[in-house]
PDB file of C-alpha atoms in Angstrom:
ATOM      1  CA  UNK R   1      -4.419  -0.113  19.618  1.00 82.00           C
ATOM      2  CA  UNK R   2      -1.790   0.192  16.917  1.00 88.00           C
ATOM      3  CA  UNK R   3      -0.176   3.654  16.633  1.00 91.00           C
ATOM      4  CA  UNK R   4       1.696   5.443  13.986  1.00 93.00           C
ATOM      5  CA  UNK R   5       4.632   5.210  16.266  1.00 95.00           C
ATOM      6  CA  UNK R   6       4.399   1.348  16.346  1.00 95.00           C
ATOM      7  CA  UNK R   7       4.254   1.389  12.531  1.00 95.00           C
ATOM      8  CA  UNK R   8       7.219   3.658  12.095  1.00 96.00           C
ATOM      9  CA  UNK R   9       9.307   1.716  14.592  1.00 97.00           C
ATOM     10  CA  UNK R  10       8.584  -1.431  12.556  1.00 97.00           C
ATOM     11  CA  UNK R  11       9.737   0.361   9.366  1.00 97.00           C
ATOM     12  CA  UNK R  12      12.906   1.512  11.090  1.00 97.00           C
ATOM     13  CA  UNK R  13      13.686  -2.030  12.139  1.00 98.00           C
ATOM     14  CA  UNK R  14      12.713  -3.597   8.810  1.00 98.00           C
ATOM     15  CA  UNK R  15      14.894  -1.759   6.359  1.00 97.00           C
ATOM     16  CA  UNK R  16      18.304  -2.767   7.914  1.00 97.00           C
ATOM     17  CA  UNK R  17      17.056  -6.315   8.667  1.00 97.00           C
ATOM     18  CA  UNK R  18      15.985  -7.346   5.117  1.00 97.00           C
ATOM     19  CA  UNK R  19      18.373  -6.522   2.318  1.00 96.00           C
ATOM     20  CA  UNK R  20      15.724  -6.642  -0.443  1.00 93.00           C
ATOM     21  CA  UNK R  21      13.632  -4.039   1.358  1.00 95.00           C
ATOM     22  CA  UNK R  22      16.631  -1.816   2.189  1.00 95.00           C
ATOM     23  CA  UNK R  23      17.839  -1.907  -1.401  1.00 93.00           C
ATOM     24  CA  UNK R  24      14.327  -1.188  -2.731  1.00 92.00           C
ATOM     25  CA  UNK R  25      13.795   1.818  -0.354  1.00 94.00           C
ATOM     26  CA  UNK R  26      17.282   3.148  -1.263  1.00 93.00           C
ATOM     27  CA  UNK R  27      16.313   2.843  -5.010  1.00 90.00           C
ATOM     28  CA  UNK R  28      13.516   5.412  -4.299  1.00 91.00           C
ATOM     29  CA  UNK R  29      16.326   8.052  -4.342  1.00 89.00           C
ATOM     30  CA  UNK R  30      16.861   7.211  -8.060  1.00 87.00           C
ATOM     31  CA  UNK R  31      13.153   7.237  -8.969  1.00 86.00           C
ATOM     32  CA  UNK R  32      12.190   9.718 -11.673  1.00 87.00           C
ATOM     33  CA  UNK R  33       8.983  11.689 -11.059  1.00 85.00           C
ATOM     34  CA  UNK R  34       7.093  13.879 -13.483  1.00 89.00           C
ATOM     35  CA  UNK R  35       3.921  15.886 -12.634  1.00 86.00           C
ATOM     36  CA  UNK R  36       1.499  16.871 -15.572  1.00 87.00           C
ATOM     37  CA  UNK R  37      -1.990  17.807 -16.161  1.00 88.00           C
ATOM     38  CA  UNK R  38      -4.063  15.646 -18.601  1.00 87.00           C
ATOM     39  CA  UNK R  39      -7.514  16.845 -19.453  1.00 86.00           C
ATOM     40  CA  UNK R  40      -7.568  19.057 -16.370  1.00 79.00           C
ATOM     41  CA  UNK R  41      -6.565  16.253 -14.100  1.00 77.00           C
ATOM     42  CA  UNK R  42      -3.235  16.440 -12.195  1.00 76.00           C
ATOM     43  CA  UNK R  43      -1.102  13.288 -12.461  1.00 81.00           C
ATOM     44  CA  UNK R  44       2.136  12.117 -10.995  1.00 81.00           C
ATOM     45  CA  UNK R  45       4.048   9.736 -13.275  1.00 85.00           C
ATOM     46  CA  UNK R  46       6.954   7.871 -11.782  1.00 82.00           C
ATOM     47  CA  UNK R  47       9.515   5.490 -13.169  1.00 85.00           C
ATOM     48  CA  UNK R  48      10.980   3.189 -10.578  1.00 80.00           C
ATOM     49  CA  UNK R  49      12.824   0.105 -11.888  1.00 72.00           C
ATOM     50  CA  UNK R  50      12.584  -1.730  -8.489  1.00 66.00           C
ATOM     51  CA  UNK R  51       8.779  -1.857  -8.943  1.00 63.00           C
ATOM     52  CA  UNK R  52       8.953  -3.671 -12.307  1.00 62.00           C
ATOM     53  CA  UNK R  53       8.434  -7.155 -10.725  1.00 56.00           C
ATOM     54  CA  UNK R  54       5.360  -6.004  -9.021  1.00 54.00           C
ATOM     55  CA  UNK R  55       3.677  -3.935 -11.715  1.00 54.00           C
ATOM     56  CA  UNK R  56       4.345  -6.268 -14.614  1.00 53.00           C
ATOM     57  CA  UNK R  57       2.871  -9.312 -12.750  1.00 53.00           C
ATOM     58  CA  UNK R  58       0.091 -11.183 -14.673  1.00 53.00           C
ATOM     59  CA  UNK R  59      -2.821 -10.794 -12.331  1.00 50.00           C
ATOM     60  CA  UNK R  60      -4.785 -13.474 -14.321  1.00 54.00           C
ATOM     61  CA  UNK R  61      -2.239 -16.152 -13.241  1.00 55.00           C
ATOM     62  CA  UNK R  62      -1.985 -14.969  -9.612  1.00 50.00           C
ATOM     63  CA  UNK R  63      -3.926 -18.082  -8.465  1.00 57.00           C
ATOM     64  CA  UNK R  64      -1.256 -20.342  -9.856  1.00 68.00           C
ATOM     65  CA  UNK R  65       1.409 -19.215  -7.263  1.00 79.00           C
ATOM     66  CA  UNK R  66       1.412 -19.157  -3.462  1.00 90.00           C
ATOM     67  CA  UNK R  67      -0.112 -16.049  -2.064  1.00 94.00           C
ATOM     68  CA  UNK R  68       2.679 -13.694  -0.875  1.00 93.00           C
ATOM     69  CA  UNK R  69       0.374 -11.881   1.624  1.00 95.00           C
ATOM     70  CA  UNK R  70      -0.784 -14.987   3.476  1.00 96.00           C
ATOM     71  CA  UNK R  71       1.028 -15.187   6.745  1.00 95.00           C
ATOM     72  CA  UNK R  72       2.524 -18.712   6.211  1.00 95.00           C
ATOM     73  CA  UNK R  73       4.019 -17.480   2.903  1.00 96.00           C
ATOM     74  CA  UNK R  74       5.642 -14.299   4.125  1.00 96.00           C
ATOM     75  CA  UNK R  75       9.424 -14.196   4.197  1.00 96.00           C
ATOM     76  CA  UNK R  76      10.935 -14.954   7.507  1.00 96.00           C
ATOM     77  CA  UNK R  77      12.575 -11.473   7.361  1.00 97.00           C
ATOM     78  CA  UNK R  78       9.196  -9.709   7.044  1.00 97.00           C
ATOM     79  CA  UNK R  79       8.092  -7.982  10.273  1.00 98.00           C
ATOM     80  CA  UNK R  80       4.476  -7.568  11.002  1.00 97.00           C
ATOM     81  CA  UNK R  81       1.997  -5.978  13.360  1.00 97.00           C
ATOM     82  CA  UNK R  82      -1.380  -7.386  14.144  1.00 96.00           C
ATOM     83  CA  UNK R  83      -4.301  -5.012  13.691  1.00 96.00           C
ATOM     84  CA  UNK R  84      -7.562  -6.113  15.286  1.00 94.00           C
ATOM     85  CA  UNK R  85      -6.782  -9.797  14.570  1.00 94.00           C
ATOM     86  CA  UNK R  86      -8.224  -9.109  11.157  1.00 96.00           C
ATOM     87  CA  UNK R  87      -5.319  -7.525   9.458  1.00 98.00           C
ATOM     88  CA  UNK R  88      -1.517  -7.406   9.711  1.00 97.00           C
ATOM     89  CA  UNK R  89       0.626  -4.295   8.851  1.00 97.00           C
ATOM     90  CA  UNK R  90       3.674  -4.966   6.718  1.00 97.00           C
ATOM     91  CA  UNK R  91       6.413  -2.773   5.171  1.00 97.00           C
ATOM     92  CA  UNK R  92       5.792  -3.033   1.426  1.00 94.00           C
ATOM     93  CA  UNK R  93       8.953  -4.547  -0.036  1.00 93.00           C
ATOM     94  CA  UNK R  94       8.331  -2.900  -3.427  1.00 89.00           C
ATOM     95  CA  UNK R  95       7.592   0.614  -2.364  1.00 90.00           C
ATOM     96  CA  UNK R  96       6.073   3.571  -4.218  1.00 86.00           C
ATOM     97  CA  UNK R  97       6.815   5.955  -1.361  1.00 86.00           C
ATOM     98  CA  UNK R  98       9.330   6.427   1.331  1.00 88.00           C
ATOM     99  CA  UNK R  99       6.963   4.954   3.900  1.00 93.00           C
ATOM    100  CA  UNK R 100       4.806   2.475   2.173  1.00 94.00           C
ATOM    101  CA  UNK R 101       2.759  -0.071   4.062  1.00 96.00           C
ATOM    102  CA  UNK R 102       0.486  -2.968   3.070  1.00 96.00           C
ATOM    103  CA  UNK R 103      -2.332  -3.865   5.523  1.00 97.00           C
ATOM    104  CA  UNK R 104      -3.252  -7.482   4.561  1.00 97.00           C
ATOM    105  CA  UNK R 105      -6.286  -9.337   5.768  1.00 97.00           C
ATOM    106  CA  UNK R 106      -5.387 -12.274   7.912  1.00 97.00           C
ATOM    107  CA  UNK R 107      -7.783 -14.395   5.956  1.00 97.00           C
ATOM    108  CA  UNK R 108      -7.024 -15.223   2.362  1.00 96.00           C
ATOM    109  CA  UNK R 109      -9.961 -13.597   0.476  1.00 95.00           C
ATOM    110  CA  UNK R 110     -10.194 -11.683  -2.810  1.00 93.00           C
ATOM    111  CA  UNK R 111      -9.354  -8.084  -3.161  1.00 93.00           C
ATOM    112  CA  UNK R 112     -12.884  -6.504  -2.748  1.00 93.00           C
ATOM    113  CA  UNK R 113     -13.839  -3.374  -0.854  1.00 93.00           C
ATOM    114  CA  UNK R 114     -17.415  -4.523  -0.306  1.00 94.00           C
ATOM    115  CA  UNK R 115     -18.000  -4.909   3.434  1.00 94.00           C
ATOM    116  CA  UNK R 116     -14.615  -3.321   4.303  1.00 96.00           C
ATOM    117  CA  UNK R 117     -15.271   0.426   4.136  1.00 95.00           C
ATOM    118  CA  UNK R 118     -15.826   0.709   7.901  1.00 96.00           C
ATOM    119  CA  UNK R 119     -12.518  -1.118   8.442  1.00 96.00           C
ATOM    120  CA  UNK R 120     -10.839   1.441   6.186  1.00 95.00           C
ATOM    121  CA  UNK R 121     -12.336   4.392   7.991  1.00 94.00           C
ATOM    122  CA  UNK R 122     -11.158   2.979  11.316  1.00 94.00           C
ATOM    123  CA  UNK R 123      -7.687   2.256   9.921  1.00 94.00           C
ATOM    124  CA  UNK R 124      -7.402   5.826   8.629  1.00 91.00           C
ATOM    125  CA  UNK R 125      -7.577   7.011  12.287  1.00 89.00           C
ATOM    126  CA  UNK R 126      -4.734   4.573  13.212  1.00 86.00           C
ATOM    127  CA  UNK R 127      -2.615   5.712  10.323  1.00 90.00           C
ATOM    128  CA  UNK R 128      -3.084   9.459  10.466  1.00 90.00           C
ATOM    129  CA  UNK R 129      -1.314  11.424   9.133  1.00 91.00           C
ATOM    130  CA  UNK R 130      -0.559   8.747   6.448  1.00 93.00           C
ATOM    131  CA  UNK R 131      -2.966   8.357   3.541  1.00 91.00           C
ATOM    132  CA  UNK R 132      -4.814   4.992   3.473  1.00 93.00           C
ATOM    133  CA  UNK R 133      -5.914   3.686   0.139  1.00 92.00           C
ATOM    134  CA  UNK R 134      -7.469   0.740  -1.691  1.00 92.00           C
ATOM    135  CA  UNK R 135      -6.308  -0.559  -5.076  1.00 88.00           C
ATOM    136  CA  UNK R 136      -8.920  -2.738  -6.813  1.00 84.00           C
ATOM    137  CA  UNK R 137      -7.989  -5.918  -8.509  1.00 81.00           C
ATOM    138  CA  UNK R 138      -8.034  -4.273 -12.009  1.00 77.00           C
ATOM    139  CA  UNK R 139      -6.637  -0.987 -11.043  1.00 73.00           C
ATOM    140  CA  UNK R 140      -3.125  -1.883 -10.160  1.00 65.00           C
ATOM    141  CA  UNK R 141      -3.362  -4.237  -7.139  1.00 66.00           C
ATOM    142  CA  UNK R 142      -0.501  -6.724  -7.501  1.00 75.00           C
ATOM    143  CA  UNK R 143      -2.397  -9.079  -5.193  1.00 85.00           C
ATOM    144  CA  UNK R 144      -5.936  -9.296  -6.430  1.00 87.00           C
ATOM    145  CA  UNK R 145      -6.273 -12.651  -4.726  1.00 90.00           C
ATOM    146  CA  UNK R 146      -5.735 -11.335  -1.190  1.00 94.00           C
ATOM    147  CA  UNK R 147      -7.635  -8.433   0.436  1.00 96.00           C
ATOM    148  CA  UNK R 148      -5.319  -5.605   1.433  1.00 95.00           C
ATOM    149  CA  UNK R 149      -5.153  -1.830   1.854  1.00 96.00           C
ATOM    150  CA  UNK R 150      -2.059   0.283   1.496  1.00 94.00           C
ATOM    151  CA  UNK R 151      -0.817   3.396   3.389  1.00 94.00           C
ATOM    152  CA  UNK R 152       1.543   6.064   2.182  1.00 91.00           C
ATOM    153  CA  UNK R 153       3.056   9.392   3.067  1.00 87.00           C
ATOM    154  CA  UNK R 154       0.580  12.163   3.212  1.00 86.00           C
ATOM    155  CA  UNK R 155       0.519  14.648   0.468  1.00 78.00           C
ATOM    156  CA  UNK R 156       2.032  12.522  -2.408  1.00 73.00           C
ATOM    157  CA  UNK R 157      -1.195  11.708  -4.323  1.00 73.00           C
ATOM    158  CA  UNK R 158      -2.727  14.607  -6.443  1.00 68.00           C
ATOM    159  CA  UNK R 159      -6.213  13.794  -5.147  1.00 72.00           C
ATOM    160  CA  UNK R 160      -5.141  14.772  -1.668  1.00 74.00           C
ATOM    161  CA  UNK R 161      -4.674  18.347  -2.857  1.00 70.00           C
ATOM    162  CA  UNK R 162      -7.605  18.366  -5.331  1.00 70.00           C
ATOM    163  CA  UNK R 163     -10.317  17.358  -2.918  1.00 68.00           C
ATOM    164  CA  UNK R 164      -9.789  20.590  -1.006  1.00 68.00           C
ATOM    165  CA  UNK R 165     -10.464  22.772  -4.015  1.00 70.00           C
ATOM    166  CA  UNK R 166     -12.901  20.804  -6.204  1.00 69.00           C
ATOM    167  CA  UNK R 167     -16.558  21.511  -5.938  1.00 67.00           C
ATOM    168  CA  UNK R 168     -18.498  19.083  -3.682  1.00 67.00           C
ATOM    169  CA  UNK R 169     -21.178  16.966  -4.991  1.00 70.00           C
ATOM    170  CA  UNK R 170     -23.638  14.810  -3.011  1.00 69.00           C
ATOM    171  CA  UNK R 171     -23.069  11.044  -3.505  1.00 59.00           C
ATOM    172  CA  UNK R 172     -26.294   9.113  -3.622  1.00 57.00           C
TER     173      UNK R 172
END
């Protein structure tokens, strides 16, 4: 069973062993963050120049390049931890947060949550206290061609605070 300790040890080894990653995590110190409320919804806006490559990628042309989440295309410097032989945990080289992980499927398959909710719930136990999340192919995922989840430091995303105070509604 993969533990948070295993993941954090990989993070501690990855930053000094891969210059790109070390530089991108150091750049987080220069990131500008602004919190605001829009139509009653709390938002965190961040400007981080090291993410420009990732967030400006044309997802419609992603099929024309080698998949950067497939094991055989990962940089030799990239460390990984196997999770249930179905996923591998990677330190995200273009971070949004101090501890930012990508949990990529070992099989090249499109970014779709269908059939993966149980995996996500089980992963959330492995990653506690980190927040596990899914970005859909048209909501910011820079790899819509390869199934993956992400994990971040707990407490950064506004929804983590809001769910405790917002009224509950039954989902049908």
